[in-house]
CSV table of N, CA and C in Angstrom, one decimal:
chain,number,residue,atom,x,y,z
A,200,VAL,N,1.0,-1.1,-0.6
A,200,VAL,CA,0.2,0.5,0.2
A,200,VAL,C,0.9,1.2,-0.1
A,201,LEU,N,2.2,1.4,0.7
A,201,LEU,CA,2.7,2.6,0.9
A,201,LEU,C,3.4,3.2,-0.1
A,202,GLU,N,4.2,1.2,-1.0
A,202,GLU,CA,5.1,2.0,-1.9
A,202,GLU,C,4.3,2.7,-3.1
A,203,SER,N,2.9,1.7,-3.4
A,203,SER,CA,2.0,2.1,-4.6
A,203,SER,C,1.0,4.2,-4.2
A,204,MET,N,1.4,4.0,-2.9
A,204,MET,CA,0.8,5.8,-2.7
A,204,MET,C,1.7,6.8,-3.2
A,205,LYS,N,3.4,6.0,-3.4
A,205,LYS,CA,4.6,7.0,-3.5
A,205,LYS,C,4.1,8.1,-4.8
A,206,ASP,N,4.1,7.6,-5.9
A,206,ASP,CA,4.0,8.2,-6.7
A,206,ASP,C,2.5,9.3,-6.5
A,207,ALA,N,1.8,9.0,-6.1
A,207,ALA,CA,0.3,9.9,-6.1
A,207,ALA,C,0.6,10.6,-5.0
A,208,LEU,N,1.8,10.8,-4.3
A,208,LEU,CA,2.2,11.5,-3.3
A,208,LEU,C,2.8,12.9,-4.0
A,209,MET,N,3.6,12.9,-5.2
A,209,MET,CA,4.1,13.7,-5.8
A,209,MET,C,3.4,14.5,-6.9
A,210,VAL,N,2.6,15.9,-5.7
A,210,VAL,CA,1.3,16.5,-6.1
A,210,VAL,C,2.6,18.0,-6.1
A,211,PRO,N,1.7,19.0,-6.4
A,211,PRO,CA,2.5,20.4,-6.8
A,211,PRO,C,2.1,20.9,-5.2
A,212,THR,N,2.7,21.9,-4.5
A,212,THR,CA,2.2,22.1,-3.1
A,212,THR,C,0.9,23.1,-3.3
A,213,ASP,N,0.7,23.6,-3.9
A,213,ASP,CA,-1.1,23.7,-3.9
A,213,ASP,C,-1.8,23.5,-3.3
A,214,THR,N,-1.9,21.3,-2.9
A,214,THR,CA,-2.5,20.8,-2.6
A,214,THR,C,-2.3,20.0,-1.3
A,215,THR,N,-0.9,21.1,-0.4
A,215,THR,CA,-0.7,20.1,0.3
A,215,THR,C,-1.4,19.8,1.7
A,216,LEU,N,-2.3,20.9,1.9
A,216,LEU,CA,-3.7,21.1,2.4
A,216,LEU,C,-4.5,20.1,2.6
A,217,ASP,N,-5.2,19.2,1.1
A,217,ASP,CA,-5.7,18.4,1.4
A,217,ASP,C,-4.9,17.1,1.2
A,218,LEU,N,-3.7,17.0,0.8
A,218,LEU,CA,-3.2,16.3,1.1
A,218,LEU,C,-2.8,15.6,2.2
A,219,VAL,N,-2.2,16.8,2.9
A,219,VAL,CA,-2.2,16.5,5.1
A,219,VAL,C,-3.9,15.7,5.4
A,220,GLU,N,-5.1,16.4,4.9
A,220,GLU,CA,-6.2,15.7,5.8
A,220,GLU,C,-6.4,14.5,5.1
A,221,ASP,N,-5.8,14.0,3.7
A,221,ASP,CA,-6.1,12.9,3.1
A,221,ASP,C,-5.5,11.5,4.2
A,222,MET,N,-4.3,12.2,4.3
A,222,MET,CA,-3.1,10.7,5.0
A,222,MET,C,-4.0,11.1,6.6
A,223,ASN,N,-4.3,11.9,7.2
A,223,ASN,CA,-4.6,12.3,7.8
A,223,ASN,C,-6.1,11.1,8.6
A,224,SER,N,-6.8,11.1,7.0
A,224,SER,CA,-8.0,10.5,7.2
A,224,SER,C,-7.9,8.8,7.5
A,225,LEU,N,-6.3,8.8,6.0
A,225,LEU,CA,-5.8,7.1,6.6
A,225,LEU,C,-5.5,7.3,7.6
A,226,LEU,N,-5.3,8.1,8.6
A,226,LEU,CA,-4.6,7.7,9.8
A,226,LEU,C,-5.5,7.0,10.9
A,227,VAL,N,-6.5,8.2,10.4
A,227,VAL,CA,-7.5,8.1,11.8
A,227,VAL,C,-8.0,6.6,11.5
A,228,ILE,N,-8.6,5.7,10.3
A,228,ILE,CA,-8.7,4.1,10.1
A,228,ILE,C,-7.9,3.7,10.5
A,229,TRP,N,-6.4,3.7,10.4
A,229,TRP,CA,-5.9,2.5,11.3
A,229,TRP,C,-5.2,2.9,12.3
A,230,SER,N,-5.5,4.1,12.9
A,230,SER,CA,-5.2,4.8,14.4
A,230,SER,C,-6.5,3.8,15.5
A,231,ASN,N,-7.8,3.6,15.1
A,231,ASN,CA,-9.4,3.1,14.9
A,231,ASN,C,-9.0,2.0,15.8
A,232,ASP,N,-8.0,1.3,15.1
A,232,ASP,CA,-8.2,-0.5,14.8
A,232,ASP,C,-6.9,-0.5,15.8
A,233,VAL,N,-7.1,-1.3,17.0
A,233,VAL,CA,-5.8,-1.6,17.9
A,233,VAL,C,-5.1,-2.4,17.4
A,234,ASN,N,-5.0,-3.3,16.2
A,234,ASN,CA,-4.6,-3.9,15.9
A,234,ASN,C,-3.3,-3.2,14.5
A,235,LEU,N,-3.6,-2.1,15.0
A,235,LEU,CA,-2.6,-1.4,13.5
A,235,LEU,C,-1.6,-0.4,13.8
A,236,PRO,N,-1.5,-0.3,15.2
A,236,PRO,CA,-0.2,0.9,15.3
A,236,PRO,C,0.9,1.0,14.5
A,237,ASP,N,1.3,-0.5,14.3
A,237,ASP,CA,2.9,0.0,13.7
A,237,ASP,C,2.6,0.2,12.0
A,238,LEU,N,1.3,-0.1,11.6
A,238,LEU,CA,0.9,-0.2,10.2
A,238,LEU,C,0.7,2.1,10.3
A,239,ALA,N,0.0,2.3,11.4
A,239,ALA,CA,-0.1,3.8,11.3
A,239,ALA,C,1.5,4.3,11.3
A,240,GLU,N,2.3,3.9,12.5
A,240,GLU,CA,3.2,4.2,12.8
A,240,GLU,C,4.3,4.5,11.2
A,241,LYS,N,4.6,3.2,10.7
A,241,LYS,CA,4.7,3.6,9.2
A,241,LYS,C,4.3,4.0,7.8
A,242,PHE,N,3.0,4.1,8.3
A,242,PHE,CA,2.5,5.1,6.8
A,242,PHE,C,2.8,6.6,7.6
A,243,LEU,N,3.0,6.9,8.9
A,243,LEU,CA,3.4,8.0,9.1
A,243,LEU,C,4.8,8.9,9.0
A,244,ARG,N,5.8,7.3,9.3
A,244,ARG,CA,7.0,7.5,8.8
A,244,ARG,C,7.5,8.0,7.4
A,245,PHE,N,6.7,6.8,6.3
A,245,PHE,CA,7.0,6.9,5.3
A,245,PHE,C,6.1,8.6,4.1
A,246,VAL,N,4.9,9.3,4.7
A,246,VAL,CA,4.8,10.1,4.4
A,246,VAL,C,5.6,11.4,4.8
A,247,HIS,N,5.9,11.2,5.9
A,247,HIS,CA,6.8,12.4,6.6
A,247,HIS,C,8.5,12.0,5.9
A,248,LYS,N,8.5,11.6,5.1
A,248,LYS,CA,10.4,11.2,4.4
A,248,LYS,C,10.1,11.7,2.9
A,249,GLU,N,9.0,11.2,2.7
A,249,GLU,CA,8.8,11.3,1.0
A,249,GLU,C,8.4,13.3,1.1
A,250,SER,N,7.8,13.4,2.1
A,250,SER,CA,7.1,14.9,2.2
A,250,SER,C,8.8,15.9,2.5
A,251,SER,N,9.6,15.9,2.9
A,251,SER,CA,10.8,15.5,3.3
A,251,SER,C,11.7,16.1,2.8
A,252,ASN,N,11.5,14.8,1.7
A,252,ASN,CA,12.3,14.8,0.3
A,252,ASN,C,11.8,16.1,-0.8
A,253,SER,N,10.2,15.8,-0.2
A,253,SER,CA,9.8,17.0,-1.7
A,253,SER,C,9.5,18.3,-1.6
A,254,GLY,N,10.7,18.9,-0.2
A,254,GLY,CA,10.5,19.6,0.5
A,254,GLY,C,9.2,19.9,0.8
A,255,ASP,N,8.1,19.6,1.0
A,255,ASP,CA,6.7,19.7,1.2
A,255,ASP,C,6.9,19.2,2.9
A,256,GLN,N,5.5,19.9,3.7
A,256,GLN,CA,5.1,18.9,4.9
A,256,GLN,C,4.0,18.3,5.1
A,257,TRP,N,4.1,17.4,4.5
A,257,TRP,CA,2.8,16.3,4.6
A,257,TRP,C,2.1,16.0,5.6
A,258,VAL,N,2.7,15.7,7.2
A,258,VAL,CA,2.2,15.6,8.6
A,258,VAL,C,1.8,16.6,8.7
A,259,ASN,N,1.6,16.7,10.5
A,259,ASN,CA,1.3,17.8,11.1
A,259,ASN,C,0.9,17.0,12.6
A,260,THR,N,0.5,17.8,13.6
A,260,THR,CA,0.7,17.5,15.0
A,260,THR,C,-0.3,16.4,15.3
A,261,ARG,N,-1.4,16.8,14.3
A,261,ARG,CA,-2.7,16.0,14.0
A,261,ARG,C,-2.3,14.5,13.7
A,262,SER,N,-0.9,14.4,13.0
A,262,SER,CA,-1.0,13.0,12.4
A,262,SER,C,-0.1,12.4,13.4
A,263,TYR,N,0.7,12.9,14.8
A,263,TYR,CA,1.6,12.2,15.1
A,263,TYR,C,0.9,12.2,16.2
A,264,ASN,N,-0.5,12.3,16.7
A,264,ASN,CA,-1.5,12.3,17.9
A,264,ASN,C,-2.2,11.3,17.7
A,265,LEU,N,-2.2,10.9,16.0
A,265,LEU,CA,-3.5,10.1,15.9
A,265,LEU,C,-2.6,8.6,15.9
A,266,VAL,N,-1.2,8.6,15.5
A,266,VAL,CA,-0.8,7.4,15.7
A,266,VAL,C,-0.1,7.1,16.9
A,267,ILE,N,0.4,8.2,18.0
A,267,ILE,CA,0.4,7.9,19.5
A,267,ILE,C,-1.2,7.7,20.3
A,268,ASN,N,-1.8,8.1,19.6
A,268,ASN,CA,-2.9,7.1,20.3
A,268,ASN,C,-3.2,6.1,19.8
A,269,ALA,N,-3.0,5.4,18.7
A,269,ALA,CA,-3.1,4.6,17.9
A,269,ALA,C,-2.7,3.0,19.0
A,270,TRP,N,-1.0,4.1,19.7
A,270,TRP,CA,-1.0,3.5,20.8
A,270,TRP,C,-1.1,2.8,21.1
A,271,ALA,N,-1.6,3.9,22.4
A,271,ALA,CA,-2.1,3.8,23.4
A,271,ALA,C,-4.0,3.2,23.0
A,272,LYS,N,-4.3,2.8,22.2
A,272,LYS,CA,-5.5,2.0,22.4
A,272,LYS,C,-4.9,0.4,22.3
A,273,SER,N,-3.7,-0.2,21.7
A,273,SER,CA,-3.3,-0.9,21.0
A,273,SER,C,-3.1,-2.0,22.5
A,274,GLN,N,-2.7,-1.3,23.8
A,274,GLN,CA,-2.5,-1.2,24.9
A,274,GLN,C,-1.2,-3.0,25.0
A,275,ARG,N,-0.2,-2.6,23.9
A,275,ARG,CA,1.2,-3.6,23.9
A,275,ARG,C,1.9,-3.6,24.7
A,276,ARG,N,2.5,-3.6,25.5
A,276,ARG,CA,4.2,-4.1,25.9
A,276,ARG,C,4.7,-2.6,25.7
A,277,GLU,N,5.1,-2.7,24.1
A,277,GLU,CA,5.8,-1.3,23.4
A,277,GLU,C,4.9,-0.2,23.5
A,278,SER,N,3.9,0.0,23.3
A,278,SER,CA,3.2,1.1,23.2
A,278,SER,C,3.8,2.2,24.0
A,279,PHE,N,4.3,2.7,25.4
A,279,PHE,CA,4.7,4.1,26.2
A,279,PHE,C,5.8,4.5,25.5
A,280,ASN,N,6.8,3.5,24.4
A,280,ASN,CA,8.3,2.9,24.5
A,280,ASN,C,7.8,3.9,22.8
A,281,ARG,N,6.8,3.2,22.1
A,281,ARG,CA,7.0,3.8,20.6
A,281,ARG,C,5.9,5.2,20.8
A,282,ALA,N,5.1,5.7,21.5
A,282,ALA,CA,4.4,6.3,21.3
A,282,ALA,C,5.1,7.7,22.0
A,283,HIS,N,6.5,7.1,22.9
A,283,HIS,CA,7.5,7.9,23.9
A,283,HIS,C,8.2,8.8,22.8
A,284,ALA,N,8.7,7.7,22.0
A,284,ALA,CA,9.9,8.2,21.0
A,284,ALA,C,8.9,9.2,19.6
A,285,LEU,N,8.1,8.7,19.6
A,285,LEU,CA,7.2,9.6,18.6
A,285,LEU,C,6.7,11.4,19.4
A,286,LEU,N,6.7,11.2,20.4
A,286,LEU,CA,6.7,12.7,20.9
A,286,LEU,C,8.2,12.7,21.1
A,287,HIS,N,9.2,12.4,21.2
A,287,HIS,CA,10.3,12.9,21.1
A,287,HIS,C,10.7,13.4,20.1
A,288,GLU,N,10.1,12.4,18.9
A,288,GLU,CA,10.4,13.8,17.3
A,288,GLU,C,9.8,14.8,17.2
A,289,MET,N,8.6,14.3,17.8
A,289,MET,CA,7.7,16.2,17.9
A,289,MET,C,9.1,17.1,18.5
A,290,GLU,N,8.9,16.8,19.3
A,290,GLU,CA,10.0,17.9,20.6
A,290,GLU,C,11.5,18.2,20.1
A,291,ARG,N,11.8,17.9,19.1
A,291,ARG,CA,13.2,17.8,18.6
A,291,ARG,C,12.9,18.4,16.7
A,292,SER,N,11.6,18.5,16.3
A,292,SER,CA,11.4,18.9,15.0
A,292,SER,C,11.2,20.2,14.9
A,293,THR,N,11.4,20.7,14.2
A,293,THR,CA,11.3,22.3,13.9
A,293,THR,C,9.8,22.9,12.8
A,294,ARG,N,9.3,21.6,12.7
A,294,ARG,CA,8.2,21.5,11.6
A,294,ARG,C,7.1,21.0,12.4
A,295,VAL,N,6.9,20.1,13.5
A,295,VAL,CA,5.2,19.6,14.0
A,295,VAL,C,6.2,19.8,15.4
A,296,GLU,N,4.8,20.5,16.4
A,296,GLU,CA,5.2,20.8,17.2
A,296,GLU,C,4.3,19.9,18.5
A,297,PRO,N,4.8,19.2,19.6
A,297,PRO,CA,3.8,18.7,20.3
A,297,PRO,C,2.8,19.5,20.7
A,298,ASP,N,1.3,19.1,21.6
A,298,ASP,CA,0.6,20.4,21.8
A,298,ASP,C,0.3,18.7,22.8
A,299,LEU,N,-1.1,19.6,23.9
A,299,LEU,CA,-1.2,18.9,25.1
A,299,LEU,C,-1.7,17.2,24.7
A,300,LEU,N,-2.9,17.3,23.4
A,300,LEU,CA,-3.2,16.4,23.0
A,300,LEU,C,-1.9,14.9,22.8
A,301,SER,N,-1.0,15.7,22.4
A,301,SER,CA,0.1,14.4,22.3
A,301,SER,C,0.8,14.5,24.0
A,302,TYR,N,1.0,15.0,24.6
A,302,TYR,CA,1.4,14.0,26.0
A,302,TYR,C,-0.1,13.4,26.3
A,303,SER,N,-1.1,13.9,26.2
A,303,SER,CA,-2.2,13.2,26.7
A,303,SER,C,-1.9,12.0,26.1
A,304,GLY,N,-1.7,11.7,25.3
A,304,GLY,CA,-1.8,10.5,24.5
A,304,GLY,C,-0.9,9.6,25.1
A,305,VAL,N,0.7,10.2,25.3
A,305,VAL,CA,1.9,9.4,25.8
A,305,VAL,C,1.7,8.7,27.2
A,306,ILE,N,0.8,9.7,27.8
A,306,ILE,CA,-0.1,9.1,29.3
A,306,ILE,C,-0.5,8.1,29.9
A,307,SER,N,-1.9,8.7,28.0
A,307,SER,CA,-2.5,7.2,28.3
A,307,SER,C,-1.6,5.9,28.2
A,308,CYS,N,-0.4,5.9,27.6
A,308,CYS,CA,0.4,4.6,26.8
A,308,CYS,C,0.2,3.8,28.4
A,309,ILE,N,0.7,5.3,29.4
A,309,ILE,CA,1.8,4.9,30.3
A,309,ILE,C,-0.1,4.1,31.7
A,310,ALA,N,-1.2,4.5,31.3
A,310,ALA,CA,-1.9,4.3,32.4
A,310,ALA,C,-2.0,3.2,32.1
A,311,LYS,N,-2.6,2.7,31.0
A,311,LYS,CA,-3.1,1.4,30.3
A,311,LYS,C,-1.7,-0.2,30.5
A,312,SER,N,-0.9,0.8,30.8
A,312,SER,CA,0.5,-0.3,31.2
A,312,SER,C,0.7,-1.1,31.8
A,313,LYS,N,0.0,-0.5,33.0
A,313,LYS,CA,0.1,-0.9,34.2
A,313,LYS,C,1.0,-1.6,34.6
A,314,SER,N,2.6,-1.2,34.6
A,314,SER,CA,3.8,-1.9,35.2
A,314,SER,C,4.2,-0.8,36.3
A,315,SER,N,5.5,-1.4,36.9
A,315,SER,CA,5.6,-1.5,38.2
A,315,SER,C,6.4,0.3,38.7
A,316,ASN,N,6.4,1.2,37.0
A,316,ASN,CA,7.1,2.1,36.8
A,316,ASN,C,6.6,3.0,36.1
A,317,ASP,N,5.7,2.9,36.1
A,317,ASP,CA,4.6,3.6,35.8
A,317,ASP,C,4.3,5.2,36.3
A,318,ALA,N,4.7,5.4,37.1
A,318,ALA,CA,4.5,6.6,38.4
A,318,ALA,C,5.7,7.2,37.7
A,319,LYS,N,6.7,7.2,37.7
A,319,LYS,CA,8.1,7.3,37.1
A,319,LYS,C,7.8,8.1,35.9
A,320,LYS,N,7.8,6.6,35.0
A,320,LYS,CA,7.2,7.3,33.4
A,320,LYS,C,6.1,8.7,33.4
A,321,ALA,N,4.9,8.9,34.2
A,321,ALA,CA,4.4,9.7,34.0
A,321,ALA,C,4.6,11.2,34.7
A,322,GLU,N,5.8,10.9,35.5
A,322,GLU,CA,6.3,12.5,36.2
A,322,GLU,C,7.6,13.0,34.8
A,323,VAL,N,8.1,12.3,34.0
A,323,VAL,CA,9.1,12.5,32.9
A,323,VAL,C,8.3,13.1,32.5
A,324,VAL,N,7.2,12.2,31.8
A,324,VAL,CA,6.7,13.2,30.9
A,324,VAL,C,5.6,14.4,31.3
A,325,LEU,N,5.0,15.0,32.4
A,325,LEU,CA,5.1,15.8,33.2
A,325,LEU,C,6.2,16.9,32.8
A,326,ARG,N,6.9,16.5,33.6
A,326,ARG,CA,8.7,17.5,33.5
A,326,ARG,C,8.7,17.9,31.9
A,327,GLU,N,8.4,17.0,31.1
A,327,GLU,CA,8.5,17.4,29.8
A,327,GLU,C,7.5,18.4,29.1
A,328,LEU,N,6.5,18.2,29.5
A,328,LEU,CA,5.0,18.8,29.2
A,328,LEU,C,5.3,20.4,29.4
A,329,ASP,N,5.7,20.5,30.8
A,329,ASP,CA,6.0,22.0,31.3
A,329,ASP,C,7.8,22.6,30.6
A,330,LYS,N,8.7,21.3,30.2
A,330,LYS,CA,10.1,22.2,30.0
A,330,LYS,C,9.3,22.5,28.3
A,331,HIS,N,8.1,22.1,28.0
A,331,HIS,CA,7.9,22.7,26.0
A,331,HIS,C,6.1,23.6,26.4
A,332,ASN,N,6.9,24.0,27.6
A,332,ASN,CA,6.0,25.1,27.9
A,332,ASN,C,3.9,25.2,27.8
A,333,VAL,N,3.7,23.7,27.4
A,333,VAL,CA,2.1,23.0,27.4
A,333,VAL,C,1.7,22.8,28.7
A,334,VAL,N,0.4,23.7,28.8
A,334,VAL,CA,0.7,23.1,30.3
A,334,VAL,C,-0.8,22.4,30.3
A,335,PRO,N,-0.8,21.9,31.4
A,335,PRO,CA,-1.4,20.4,31.7
A,335,PRO,C,-2.9,20.8,31.9
A,336,ASP,N,-3.7,20.1,31.7
A,336,ASP,CA,-5.4,20.1,32.2
A,336,ASP,C,-5.5,19.3,33.2
A,337,ASN,N,-6.6,19.1,33.2
A,337,ASN,CA,-7.4,18.1,34.7
A,337,ASN,C,-7.7,17.0,33.9
A,338,VAL,N,-7.9,16.5,32.4
A,338,VAL,CA,-7.4,15.1,32.2
A,338,VAL,C,-6.4,15.0,32.3
A,339,ILE,N,-5.3,15.2,32.2
A,339,ILE,CA,-3.9,15.2,32.3
A,339,ILE,C,-3.5,14.5,34.1
A,340,TYR,N,-4.4,16.1,34.8
A,340,TYR,CA,-3.4,15.5,36.3
A,340,TYR,C,-4.3,14.6,36.7
A,341,ASN,N,-5.7,13.9,36.4
A,341,ASN,CA,-6.9,12.8,36.5
A,341,ASN,C,-5.8,11.5,36.0
A,342,GLN,N,-5.6,11.6,35.3
A,342,GLN,CA,-4.5,10.3,34.5
A,342,GLN,C,-3.5,10.0,35.3
A,343,VAL,N,-2.6,10.9,35.4
A,343,VAL,CA,-1.0,11.1,36.7
A,343,VAL,C,-2.0,10.1,38.1
A,344,ILE,N,-2.8,11.1,38.8
A,344,ILE,CA,-3.3,10.2,39.8
A,344,ILE,C,-3.8,9.1,39.9
A,345,ASN,N,-4.3,8.6,39.0
A,345,ASN,CA,-5.0,7.4,38.5
A,345,ASN,C,-3.6,6.7,38.3
A,346,ILE,N,-2.9,6.6,37.7
A,346,ILE,CA,-1.4,5.9,37.7
A,346,ILE,C,-0.1,6.3,38.8
A,347,HIS,N,-0.9,7.4,39.8
A,347,HIS,CA,-0.7,6.4,41.3
A,347,HIS,C,-0.8,6.2,42.3
A,348,SER,N,-2.5,5.7,41.8
A,348,SER,CA,-3.0,5.4,42.8
A,348,SER,C,-3.4,3.5,42.2
């Protein structure tokens, strides 16, 4: 699927906004299936690479958030690490900035993992959120409180 789309992705920049929404529509479909976070992430990376090669930006914060949430929904053992890696990519990026939903998605991965060091992971993410000037809301605070309980 990904390779067959490569030629279709080479479009003029005046349709970039429509293309971003099309890419996000596919990510929505894949992110809603708990069995497909790998495919959603692979697609995100493919589109990001292809758009970077063309000088365009075909992914946005929503694209990353959809994949982070796909990992949270999957409840796999590696979900936190994969979602946290995507968050770090966003933090380092000059083109895509994490928002409150980005951090909330990663904390959701922690809450669903039920591992022994969840509280420490949540604290790390809260510090990252603060470092990047994102103001936590009640949802994030409630997620962290639930992780601690």
